[in-house]
Amino acid sequence: MSANLSSLFYLLSGILFILALRGLSSPETSRRGNYFGIAGMAISIIVTFLTLGNFGFGFVYVLIFLLVGGSIGAYIAFKIPMTAMPELVAGFHSLVGLAAVFVAISAFLKPEAFNLGVVGDIKLASLIEMSLGAAIGAITFSGSIIAFLKLRGIMSGAPVSFKGQHFLNLSLGILIVFLIYYLCISQLPNIFWSIIIISFLVGVLLIIPIGGADMPVVISMLNSYSGWAAAGIGFTLENSALIITGALVGSSGAILSYIMCKGMNRSFFNVILGGWGATDQSTSSKSQEQKPVKNGNADDAAFLMKNASSVIIVPGYGMAVAQAQHALREMVDALKKNGVKVSYAIHPVAGRMPGHMNVLLAEANVPYDEVFELEDINNDFANCDVAYVIGANDVTNPIAKSDPQSPIYGMPVLDVEKSKSVLFVKRSLSPGYAGIDNDLFYRDNTLMLFADAKKMTEEIVKSL
Amino acid sequence: MEIDPFIFRLSIFILSIFVGYYVVWSVTPSLHTPLMSVTNAISSVIIVGAIIAALSGSSFNIFETSNIFGFLAIILAAVNIFGGFLVTQRMLQMYKKKKK
C-alpha cells in the first residue's frame, strides 16, 4: 500500500476515534461510539500490516503476540469487578506508558526501520520526539504503577513526603531536559538509557506524595500523560492516527484533571505538590472535644424514610469499599414501593476516579436518569425530607461554606444539611480524608447510623 | 520555499487538541469513567509503532533486540486494546434508562 493511501486511512482512524469520544456525550450514543473506536483501531492495525507488506515468518509471530495480549486483556475486562475500575485504569495507563518506552527504544536501536536515519546519525527532530515520548512514557509507567499500588491497597494511601522533595523533582526534570539536549549533540546510547531511567524515578517521586482521595486527579493526569507520550511517538513515526489520538487523550485527561481540581476548589499544583493530610493536623486535633450526636439504628432510619415523600441518596467512596451499591438499590426499590421519590446526588470527586459512583450505580441497575450531578440537584435538598449519606463525608461538610479558615473552604459541597433530616451511615466519628471534623454529625436534624455501609443498608431493607 | 512536513504534523496535532477539548467538554459527567477507559484503549494505537518495530529487518532474523522490544510492546498494547474496549463496552451496557 502506498504511503499516501495509508496516511489517508490513518486519518480515517483518527476521525473514528474522535467519533468514539463524541458518542460519550450521552449514554444512548455511547455504545455506537465504542464501535467506532474499535473500527478505528482495526483499520490502523490492518493498514500497518498492508503498508509493511511483510507477511512472512514475523507476521505469524506478531499475530501470536497480538492474540496472547488480547486474551489477557479480554480476560481482565470480563473478570474485573466494577469497584476495581480505578486500579484497572491506572494499570492500563502503565501499559501504554511502557509500550511507548519500548517503541522509542526500538526506534533508537534501529532507526532505519522507521526512516529516521541510521544508528549514530538519527535525525535531530526524531531524536527529540522519541526521547520526549520515552521520557513521558516512562513517567506514565512508573507513576501509574504507584497509583495502582495505592489504589489496590498494597501500598499505603497516605502521602509520602520528605524534605527537599520538590527541589529533587525539579532538579531531575531539569536534568532530563539537559540530557535530551546532550543526546542530540552526542547521539550516545548511554544518554538515552539514562533519560529513561531518570524518568522512571521521576514518575515514582511525582505520585508518592499524593494521598488517596486525590487519586481522581492523579488518574486523570496520568491519562493525559499517556496521551502526550503517544503523541510524541506519533511524531517520531510520522503517523497521523497516533498524533490525533495522542492529542485527544492528552486533552481529555487534562480536562478531567481540571474538573476534579475544581470539584475540590484546589489548584492543580496544590494537588500535585502534596496532600491535605500533611498540613492540616493542627486543625483536626483542636476540635477533639466531645459533642453530643444522635445515634440511630436501622429501624429508625427505615421509619424516617418510609414516611418521607422524597429521599436523596449521597454515595461516596465508602459505598464502593463496602460494595453496598446492590443493597442500596434494594433499599430504593422498597422505598419506591412505598411511594417515596428517590434520587441520587453525585459530587464530582466522590470516589477514586471521575464518574466512579455513576458506574457503580449503573452496575446495580440504577437508571441513569435518577442520578444527578451536584449543580443539578443541590437546590432540591431544601425540599427533601431525608438525605441518606452513605460513605461520603468531606463533600457534605457545611464548613466549606462557612469557615474561611478551613482547608476545604470554597470547595463545592452538597447542601445535605438543608434537608429535613439527614441519615449519615458511617463506621465512626473519625474525620474524613481532609482531616477535618464534619459539623454535620452534631446537627439536630442528623441521625448517625454507626455501621458498615452495606450491613446497615441491608438491615434497613429488612425493616422496611 | 518548501514547508517542512513536520509543520503539517504539528498542525494536525494542535487542531486535534482543540477538537479533543470541545469533544471532551461535551461528555456527560456520568460517563467519565468509560471516557477514561476508552481513551486508554485508543491510545494503544501505539501498537502501530510496535508492529513496525517487530517486523523491521529481514524476515529471517526477527529476534534482534529492537524486534524483541517491538514484540513486547505489541503484547502490552494488545492487552490495552482488548481490555480497554471490552471493559468500556461492559460498562456502557449497564447504563439503562428508567423503565416506563
Coordinates of C-alpha atoms in Angstrom, one line a residue:
Chain A
M1 CA 0.0 0.0 0.0
S2 CA 1.4 3.4 -0.9
A3 CA 2.4 5.8 1.9
N4 CA -0.2 8.4 0.8
L5 CA -3.0 5.9 0.8
S6 CA -2.1 4.5 4.2
S7 CA -1.8 8.1 5.6
L8 CA -5.4 8.7 4.5
F9 CA -6.5 5.5 6.3
Y10 CA -4.7 6.6 9.4
L11 CA -6.6 9.9 9.2
L12 CA -9.8 7.9 8.9
S13 CA -9.0 6.0 12.1
G14 CA -8.2 9.3 13.8
I15 CA -11.7 10.6 12.9
L16 CA -13.3 7.4 14.1
F17 CA -11.5 7.9 17.5
I18 CA -12.9 11.4 17.6
L19 CA -16.4 10.0 17.0
A20 CA -15.8 7.4 19.7
L21 CA -15.3 10.2 22.3
R22 CA -18.2 12.2 20.8
G23 CA -20.5 9.3 21.4
L24 CA -20.0 9.6 25.1
S25 CA -22.0 12.8 25.2
S26 CA -25.0 10.6 26.1
P27 CA -25.4 7.0 27.3
E28 CA -27.7 6.3 24.2
T29 CA -25.0 7.1 21.7
S30 CA -22.1 5.8 23.7
R31 CA -22.2 2.2 22.7
R32 CA -22.2 3.1 19.0
G33 CA -19.2 5.4 19.8
N34 CA -17.3 2.4 21.2
Y35 CA -17.8 0.5 18.0
F36 CA -16.4 3.5 16.1
G37 CA -13.3 3.2 18.3
I38 CA -12.9 -0.5 17.7
A39 CA -13.3 0.1 13.9
G40 CA -10.6 2.8 14.0
M41 CA -8.3 0.5 15.8
A42 CA -8.9 -2.4 13.4
I43 CA -8.2 -0.1 10.4
S44 CA -5.0 1.2 11.9
I45 CA -3.6 -2.3 12.5
I46 CA -4.7 -3.7 9.2
V47 CA -3.3 -0.7 7.3
T48 CA 0.0 -1.1 9.1
F49 CA 0.3 -4.7 8.0
L50 CA -0.6 -3.9 4.4
T51 CA 1.9 -1.0 4.3
L52 CA 4.7 -3.1 5.6
G53 CA 3.7 -5.9 3.2
N54 CA 5.7 -8.4 5.3
F55 CA 3.6 -11.5 5.6
G56 CA 6.4 -13.9 6.3
F57 CA 7.6 -15.6 9.4
G58 CA 7.5 -12.5 11.5
F59 CA 3.8 -11.8 10.7
V60 CA 2.8 -15.1 12.3
Y61 CA 4.7 -14.1 15.4
V62 CA 3.0 -10.7 15.5
L63 CA -0.4 -12.3 15.3
I64 CA 0.5 -14.8 18.1
F65 CA 1.7 -11.9 20.4
L66 CA -1.4 -9.9 19.5
L67 CA -3.6 -12.8 20.5
V68 CA -1.7 -13.5 23.7
G69 CA -2.0 -9.9 24.8
G70 CA -5.6 -9.7 23.5
S71 CA -6.7 -12.8 25.5
I72 CA -5.1 -11.4 28.7
G73 CA -6.9 -8.1 28.1
A74 CA -10.2 -9.7 27.4
Y75 CA -9.9 -12.0 30.5
I76 CA -9.2 -9.0 32.7
A77 CA -12.0 -7.0 31.2
F78 CA -14.6 -9.7 31.9
K79 CA -13.3 -10.6 35.4
I80 CA -12.7 -7.2 36.9
P81 CA -15.3 -6.1 39.5
M82 CA -16.6 -2.6 38.9
T83 CA -15.4 -1.4 42.2
A84 CA -11.8 -2.0 41.0
M85 CA -12.2 0.3 38.0
P86 CA -9.8 2.9 39.3
E87 CA -6.9 0.5 39.7
L88 CA -7.7 -1.2 36.4
V89 CA -7.5 2.2 34.6
A90 CA -4.2 3.0 36.4
G91 CA -2.8 -0.4 35.5
F92 CA -3.8 0.1 31.8
H93 CA -2.2 3.5 31.8
S94 CA 1.1 2.0 32.9
L95 CA 1.0 -0.4 30.0
V96 CA 0.5 2.4 27.4
G97 CA 3.4 4.2 29.0
L98 CA 5.7 1.2 28.9
A99 CA 4.7 0.4 25.3
A100 CA 5.7 4.0 24.4
V101 CA 9.1 3.4 26.0
F102 CA 9.6 0.1 24.2
V103 CA 8.7 1.6 20.8
A104 CA 11.0 4.5 21.4
I105 CA 13.9 2.1 22.4
S106 CA 13.2 0.1 19.3
A107 CA 13.3 3.2 17.1
F108 CA 16.5 4.3 18.8
L109 CA 18.2 0.9 18.2
K110 CA 17.0 0.5 14.6
P111 CA 16.2 3.9 13.2
E112 CA 16.4 2.6 9.6
A113 CA 13.1 0.7 10.1
F114 CA 11.3 3.9 10.8
N115 CA 13.1 6.1 8.2
L116 CA 14.7 8.2 10.9
G117 CA 18.4 7.9 9.7
V118 CA 21.0 5.4 10.8
V119 CA 22.4 4.5 14.2
G120 CA 24.6 7.3 15.4
D121 CA 23.1 9.7 13.0
I122 CA 19.4 9.9 13.8
K123 CA 17.6 13.0 12.5
L124 CA 17.6 15.7 15.1
A125 CA 13.8 16.2 15.2
S126 CA 13.2 12.5 15.5
L127 CA 15.7 12.2 18.4
I128 CA 13.9 15.0 20.3
E129 CA 10.5 13.4 19.6
M130 CA 11.5 9.9 20.6
S131 CA 13.3 10.9 23.7
L132 CA 10.3 13.1 24.8
G133 CA 8.0 10.2 24.0
A134 CA 10.2 7.8 26.0
A135 CA 10.6 10.1 29.0
I136 CA 6.8 10.9 29.3
G137 CA 6.1 7.2 28.7
A138 CA 8.4 6.2 31.5
I139 CA 6.9 8.7 33.9
T140 CA 3.4 7.5 33.0
F141 CA 4.5 3.9 33.6
S142 CA 6.1 4.2 37.0
G143 CA 3.6 6.9 38.2
S144 CA 0.7 4.6 37.2
I145 CA 2.3 1.7 39.0
I146 CA 2.5 3.7 42.2
A147 CA -1.1 4.9 41.7
F148 CA -2.2 1.3 41.1
L149 CA -0.4 0.0 44.3
K150 CA -2.0 2.8 46.3
L151 CA -5.5 2.2 44.9
R152 CA -5.1 -1.6 45.4
G153 CA -4.1 -1.0 49.0
I154 CA -0.8 -2.8 48.5
M155 CA 0.9 0.5 49.3
S156 CA -0.4 2.8 51.9
G157 CA -2.6 5.6 50.5
A158 CA -1.0 8.1 52.9
P159 CA 1.1 10.8 51.3
V160 CA 4.8 10.1 51.5
S161 CA 6.8 13.2 51.7
F162 CA 10.3 14.2 52.7
K163 CA 12.4 17.3 52.9
G164 CA 13.6 18.7 49.6
Q165 CA 11.2 16.5 47.6
H166 CA 10.0 19.3 45.3
F167 CA 13.6 20.5 44.8
L168 CA 14.7 17.0 43.9
N169 CA 11.8 16.6 41.4
L170 CA 12.6 19.9 39.8
S171 CA 16.3 19.1 39.5
L172 CA 15.6 15.7 38.0
G173 CA 13.2 17.4 35.5
I174 CA 15.9 19.9 34.5
L175 CA 18.4 17.0 34.3
I176 CA 16.1 15.2 31.8
V177 CA 15.9 18.3 29.6
F178 CA 19.7 18.7 29.7
L179 CA 20.2 15.0 28.9
I180 CA 17.9 15.3 25.9
Y181 CA 19.9 18.2 24.7
Y182 CA 23.1 16.3 25.2
L183 CA 21.7 13.3 23.4
C184 CA 21.0 15.4 20.4
I185 CA 24.6 16.5 20.0
S186 CA 26.3 13.2 21.1
Q187 CA 23.8 10.5 19.9
L188 CA 25.3 8.3 22.7
P189 CA 23.1 5.3 23.7
N190 CA 24.0 5.7 27.3
I191 CA 22.4 9.1 27.5
F192 CA 19.2 7.7 26.0
W193 CA 19.2 4.9 28.7
S194 CA 19.8 7.5 31.4
I195 CA 16.9 9.6 30.3
I196 CA 14.6 6.6 30.6
I197 CA 15.9 5.5 34.0
I198 CA 15.6 9.0 35.5
S199 CA 12.1 9.4 34.1
F200 CA 11.1 6.1 35.8
L201 CA 12.4 7.7 39.0
V202 CA 10.5 11.0 38.4
G203 CA 7.2 9.1 37.9
V204 CA 7.6 7.4 41.3
L205 CA 8.6 10.6 43.1
L206 CA 5.8 12.5 41.5
I207 CA 3.0 10.2 42.7
I208 CA 4.2 9.1 46.2
P209 CA 3.4 12.5 47.9
I210 CA -0.3 12.4 46.7
G211 CA -2.9 11.0 49.1
G212 CA -5.7 8.5 48.5
A213 CA -8.6 10.9 48.0
D214 CA -6.6 13.0 45.5
M215 CA -6.4 9.9 43.2
P216 CA -9.1 11.2 40.8
V217 CA -6.7 14.0 39.9
V218 CA -3.8 11.6 39.6
I219 CA -5.5 9.1 37.4
S220 CA -6.7 11.9 35.1
M221 CA -3.3 13.4 35.0
L222 CA -1.7 10.0 34.1
N223 CA -4.4 9.6 31.5
S224 CA -3.2 12.9 30.0
Y225 CA 0.4 11.9 30.2
S226 CA -0.2 8.6 28.4
G227 CA -1.7 10.7 25.6
W228 CA 1.2 13.0 25.3
A229 CA 3.6 10.0 25.2
A230 CA 1.6 8.5 22.4
A231 CA 1.7 11.8 20.5
G232 CA 5.5 12.0 21.0
I233 CA 5.8 8.6 19.4
G234 CA 3.3 9.6 16.7
F235 CA 5.6 12.5 15.7
T236 CA 8.6 10.1 15.5
L237 CA 6.7 7.6 13.4
E238 CA 5.1 10.4 11.3
N239 CA 1.7 8.7 11.9
S240 CA -1.3 10.9 12.0
A241 CA -3.6 8.4 13.8
L242 CA -1.2 8.4 16.7
I243 CA -0.8 12.1 16.7
I244 CA -4.6 12.7 16.6
T245 CA -5.2 10.1 19.3
G246 CA -2.4 11.4 21.5
A247 CA -3.8 14.9 21.3
L248 CA -7.3 13.7 22.1
V249 CA -6.2 11.6 25.0
G250 CA -3.9 14.3 26.3
S251 CA -6.5 17.0 26.3
S252 CA -9.2 14.6 27.7
G253 CA -7.0 13.8 30.7
A254 CA -6.1 17.4 31.2
I255 CA -9.8 18.5 31.2
L256 CA -10.7 15.7 33.7
S257 CA -7.9 16.8 36.0
Y258 CA -9.2 20.3 35.8
I259 CA -12.8 19.2 36.6
M260 CA -11.5 17.2 39.5
C261 CA -9.4 20.0 40.9
K262 CA -12.4 22.3 40.6
G263 CA -14.5 19.8 42.5
M264 CA -12.1 20.3 45.4
N265 CA -11.5 24.0 44.9
R266 CA -7.8 23.4 44.7
S267 CA -5.3 24.3 42.1
F268 CA -3.6 21.6 40.1
F269 CA -0.2 22.4 41.6
N270 CA -1.6 22.3 45.1
V271 CA -2.7 18.7 44.5
I272 CA 0.5 17.7 42.8
L273 CA 2.7 19.2 45.4
G274 CA 1.3 17.1 48.2
G275 CA -1.8 16.1 50.1
W276 CA -4.0 17.8 52.6
G277 CA -3.3 15.4 55.4
A278 CA 0.2 16.6 55.9
T279 CA -0.5 20.3 56.6
D280 CA -3.8 20.1 58.5
Q281 CA -3.1 18.0 61.5
S282 CA -3.3 21.0 63.8
T283 CA -6.9 21.8 62.9
S284 CA -8.1 18.2 63.4
S285 CA -6.6 17.8 66.8
K286 CA -8.1 21.1 68.0
S287 CA -11.7 20.1 67.6
Q288 CA -11.4 16.8 69.6
E289 CA -13.9 18.0 72.3
Q290 CA -16.9 15.8 72.9
K291 CA -20.1 17.0 71.3
P292 CA -23.4 15.2 71.5
V293 CA -24.5 13.2 68.5
K294 CA -27.8 11.5 67.9
N295 CA -27.4 7.8 67.4
G296 CA -29.9 5.8 65.5
N297 CA -30.5 2.3 64.3
A298 CA -31.9 0.6 61.1
D299 CA -35.5 0.7 62.4
D300 CA -35.4 4.5 63.0
A301 CA -33.9 5.0 59.5
A302 CA -36.5 2.8 57.9
F303 CA -39.3 4.6 59.7
L304 CA -38.0 8.0 58.7
M305 CA -37.6 7.1 55.0
K306 CA -40.8 5.2 54.7
N307 CA -42.8 8.2 55.8
A308 CA -40.8 10.7 53.7
S309 CA -42.1 11.9 50.4
S310 CA -38.7 12.4 48.9
V311 CA -35.2 11.0 49.7
I312 CA -31.9 11.9 48.2
I313 CA -29.0 9.5 48.4
V314 CA -25.5 10.8 48.6
P315 CA -23.0 8.0 47.8
G316 CA -19.3 8.2 48.4
Y317 CA -16.1 6.1 48.3
G318 CA -17.3 4.3 51.5
M319 CA -20.1 2.8 49.4
A320 CA -17.6 1.4 46.9
V321 CA -15.4 0.0 49.7
A322 CA -18.3 -1.7 51.4
Q323 CA -19.7 -2.9 48.0
A324 CA -23.1 -1.5 49.2
Q325 CA -24.5 -0.4 45.8
H326 CA -26.7 -3.5 45.3
A327 CA -28.1 -3.3 48.8
L328 CA -28.7 0.3 48.2
R329 CA -30.7 -0.4 45.1
E330 CA -32.8 -2.9 47.0
M331 CA -33.5 -0.3 49.6
V332 CA -34.5 2.2 47.0
D333 CA -36.8 -0.3 45.3
A334 CA -38.5 -0.9 48.7
L335 CA -38.9 2.8 49.2
K336 CA -40.3 3.3 45.8
K337 CA -42.9 0.7 46.5
N338 CA -44.0 2.9 49.4
G339 CA -44.4 5.8 47.0
V340 CA -41.2 7.6 48.0
K341 CA -39.5 9.7 45.4
V342 CA -35.8 8.8 45.3
S343 CA -32.9 10.4 43.5
Y344 CA -29.1 10.2 43.8
A345 CA -26.7 13.1 44.2
I346 CA -23.1 12.7 43.0
H347 CA -20.3 15.0 43.9
P348 CA -17.6 15.4 41.2
V349 CA -14.9 14.0 43.4
A350 CA -16.9 11.2 45.0
G351 CA -14.9 8.0 44.7
R352 CA -11.4 7.4 43.4
M353 CA -11.8 8.4 39.8
P354 CA -14.1 10.6 37.7
G355 CA -17.5 9.1 37.3
H356 CA -16.7 6.2 39.7
M357 CA -20.1 6.4 41.6
N358 CA -22.1 6.5 38.4
V359 CA -20.6 3.3 37.1
L360 CA -21.2 1.5 40.4
L361 CA -24.9 2.7 40.5
A362 CA -25.3 1.7 36.9
E363 CA -23.9 -1.8 37.8
A364 CA -26.6 -2.1 40.5
N365 CA -29.2 -1.3 37.8
V366 CA -29.9 2.2 38.9
P367 CA -31.4 4.0 35.9
Y368 CA -29.0 6.9 34.9
D369 CA -31.8 9.4 34.8
E370 CA -32.3 9.1 38.5
V371 CA -28.7 10.1 39.1
F372 CA -27.8 13.8 39.2
E373 CA -24.7 15.9 39.3
L374 CA -24.0 18.4 42.1
E375 CA -25.2 21.5 40.3
D376 CA -28.4 19.9 39.1
I377 CA -29.6 18.6 42.4
N378 CA -28.2 20.9 45.1
N379 CA -31.3 23.1 45.3
D380 CA -33.5 20.1 45.8
F381 CA -32.1 19.3 49.3
A382 CA -34.1 22.2 50.7
N383 CA -37.4 20.4 49.6
C384 CA -36.3 16.9 50.5
D385 CA -37.3 15.0 53.6
V386 CA -34.4 12.7 54.1
A387 CA -30.8 12.7 52.8
Y388 CA -29.2 9.3 53.1
V389 CA -25.4 9.8 53.2
I390 CA -23.6 6.6 52.5
G391 CA -19.8 6.5 52.5
A392 CA -19.4 10.2 51.8
N393 CA -18.0 12.8 54.2
D394 CA -16.0 15.8 53.2
V395 CA -18.2 16.5 50.3
T396 CA -21.1 17.1 52.6
N397 CA -19.3 19.3 55.2
P398 CA -21.1 22.6 55.6
I399 CA -17.9 24.1 57.0
A400 CA -16.7 24.5 53.4
K401 CA -19.3 27.3 53.0
S402 CA -18.9 29.0 56.4
D403 CA -15.4 28.9 57.7
P404 CA -12.7 30.7 55.6
Q405 CA -10.0 29.2 57.9
S406 CA -11.0 25.6 56.9
P407 CA -8.7 23.9 54.4
I408 CA -11.8 22.9 52.4
Y409 CA -13.3 26.4 52.4
G410 CA -14.7 27.2 49.0
M411 CA -15.0 23.6 47.9
P412 CA -18.4 23.0 46.3
V413 CA -20.4 20.8 48.7
L414 CA -23.8 19.1 48.6
D415 CA -26.2 21.0 50.8
V416 CA -27.2 17.9 52.7
E417 CA -27.9 19.9 55.9
K418 CA -30.8 21.7 54.3
S419 CA -33.0 18.6 54.1
K420 CA -35.4 17.9 56.9
S421 CA -33.4 15.1 58.3
V422 CA -30.0 13.6 57.5
L423 CA -29.1 9.9 57.9
F424 CA -25.4 9.5 58.0
V425 CA -24.0 6.0 57.6
K426 CA -20.5 5.8 58.9
R427 CA -18.4 3.4 60.9
S428 CA -17.2 6.0 63.4
L429 CA -17.0 9.7 64.0
S430 CA -13.5 9.9 62.6
P431 CA -12.9 12.8 60.2
G432 CA -12.6 12.2 56.5
Y433 CA -9.6 12.4 54.3
A434 CA -9.2 16.1 54.7
G435 CA -8.7 15.5 58.4
I436 CA -11.4 17.9 59.5
D437 CA -14.4 17.3 61.7
N438 CA -17.7 17.3 59.9
D439 CA -20.1 19.7 61.6
L440 CA -23.0 17.8 60.2
F441 CA -22.6 15.0 62.7
Y442 CA -23.7 17.2 65.5
R443 CA -26.7 18.9 63.9
D444 CA -30.1 18.4 65.4
N445 CA -31.5 17.0 62.3
T446 CA -28.8 14.5 61.8
L447 CA -29.1 10.8 62.8
M448 CA -25.9 8.9 62.8
L449 CA -26.0 5.3 61.8
F450 CA -22.8 3.7 63.0
A451 CA -22.2 0.6 61.0
D452 CA -20.7 -0.8 57.8
A453 CA -22.5 0.8 54.8
K454 CA -23.6 -2.5 53.4
K455 CA -24.8 -4.1 56.6
M456 CA -26.7 -1.0 57.6
T457 CA -28.4 -0.7 54.3
E458 CA -29.4 -4.4 54.3
E459 CA -30.8 -4.0 57.8
I460 CA -32.9 -1.1 56.6
V461 CA -34.2 -3.2 53.8
K462 CA -35.3 -5.8 56.3
S463 CA -37.1 -3.4 58.5
L464 CA -38.8 -1.8 55.5
Chain B
M1 CA 10.0 27.6 -0.5
E2 CA 9.0 24.2 0.7
I3 CA 7.2 23.6 4.0
D4 CA 8.7 21.0 6.3
P5 CA 6.3 18.1 6.7
F6 CA 6.9 18.4 10.5
I7 CA 4.8 21.6 10.3
F8 CA 1.9 19.7 8.8
R9 CA 2.0 17.2 11.6
L10 CA 2.3 19.9 14.2
S11 CA -0.9 21.5 12.6
I12 CA -2.7 18.2 12.9
F13 CA -1.6 17.9 16.5
I14 CA -2.7 21.3 17.6
L15 CA -6.0 21.1 15.8
S16 CA -6.6 17.8 17.4
I17 CA -6.0 19.3 20.8
F18 CA -8.8 21.8 20.1
V19 CA -11.1 19.0 18.8
G20 CA -10.4 17.0 21.9
Y21 CA -11.0 20.0 24.1
Y22 CA -14.5 20.6 22.7
V23 CA -15.5 16.9 22.4
V24 CA -14.4 16.1 25.9
W25 CA -16.3 19.0 27.4
S26 CA -19.5 17.7 25.8
V27 CA -19.0 14.3 27.5
T28 CA -21.6 13.8 30.2
P29 CA -20.0 13.6 33.7
S30 CA -21.8 10.3 34.4
L31 CA -19.7 8.7 31.6
H32 CA -16.3 10.0 32.8
T33 CA -15.1 6.5 33.8
P34 CA -15.9 5.0 30.4
L35 CA -14.2 8.1 28.9
M36 CA -11.0 7.2 30.7
S37 CA -11.1 3.5 29.7
V38 CA -11.9 4.3 26.1
T39 CA -9.2 6.9 25.8
N40 CA -6.9 4.4 27.3
A41 CA -7.9 1.9 24.6
I42 CA -7.5 4.3 21.7
S43 CA -4.1 5.5 22.9
S44 CA -3.0 1.9 22.4
V45 CA -2.9 2.7 18.7
I46 CA 0.7 3.0 19.6
I47 CA 0.7 -0.7 18.5
V48 CA 1.2 0.6 15.0
G49 CA 4.8 1.6 16.1
A50 CA 5.2 -1.7 17.9
I51 CA 4.3 -3.7 14.7
I52 CA 6.7 -1.7 12.6
A53 CA 9.4 -2.3 15.2
A54 CA 8.7 -6.0 15.5
L55 CA 8.7 -6.6 11.7
S56 CA 11.8 -4.5 10.9
G57 CA 14.8 -6.0 9.3
S58 CA 15.0 -9.2 7.4
S59 CA 12.3 -11.8 8.0
F60 CA 14.9 -14.4 8.9
N61 CA 16.3 -12.6 11.8
I62 CA 13.3 -11.3 13.6
F63 CA 14.7 -11.6 17.1
E64 CA 17.2 -8.8 17.3
T65 CA 17.0 -6.6 20.4
S66 CA 14.9 -3.9 18.6
N67 CA 12.4 -6.5 17.4
I68 CA 12.1 -8.0 20.8
F69 CA 11.1 -4.6 22.2
G70 CA 8.6 -4.4 19.4
F71 CA 7.0 -7.7 20.3
L72 CA 6.9 -6.8 24.0
A73 CA 5.2 -3.5 23.1
I74 CA 2.7 -5.5 20.9
I75 CA 1.7 -7.6 23.9
L76 CA 1.3 -4.6 26.2
A77 CA -0.7 -2.6 23.6
A78 CA -2.9 -5.6 22.8
V79 CA -3.8 -6.1 26.5
N80 CA -4.9 -2.5 26.5
I81 CA -6.8 -2.6 23.2
F82 CA -8.9 -5.6 24.0
G83 CA -9.1 -4.9 27.7
G84 CA -9.9 -1.2 27.2
F85 CA -12.6 -1.6 24.6
L86 CA -14.2 -4.6 26.2
V87 CA -14.4 -3.1 29.7
T88 CA -15.8 0.1 28.2
Q89 CA -18.5 -2.0 26.4
R90 CA -19.3 -3.8 29.6
M91 CA -19.7 -0.6 31.5
L92 CA -21.8 1.1 28.8
Q93 CA -24.2 -1.9 28.7
M94 CA -25.0 -1.2 32.3
Y95 CA -26.3 2.4 31.7
K96 CA -30.0 2.0 31.4
K97 CA -32.9 4.4 31.4
K98 CA -35.8 4.1 33.7
K99 CA -38.4 1.6 32.6
K100 CA -41.6 3.4 32.0

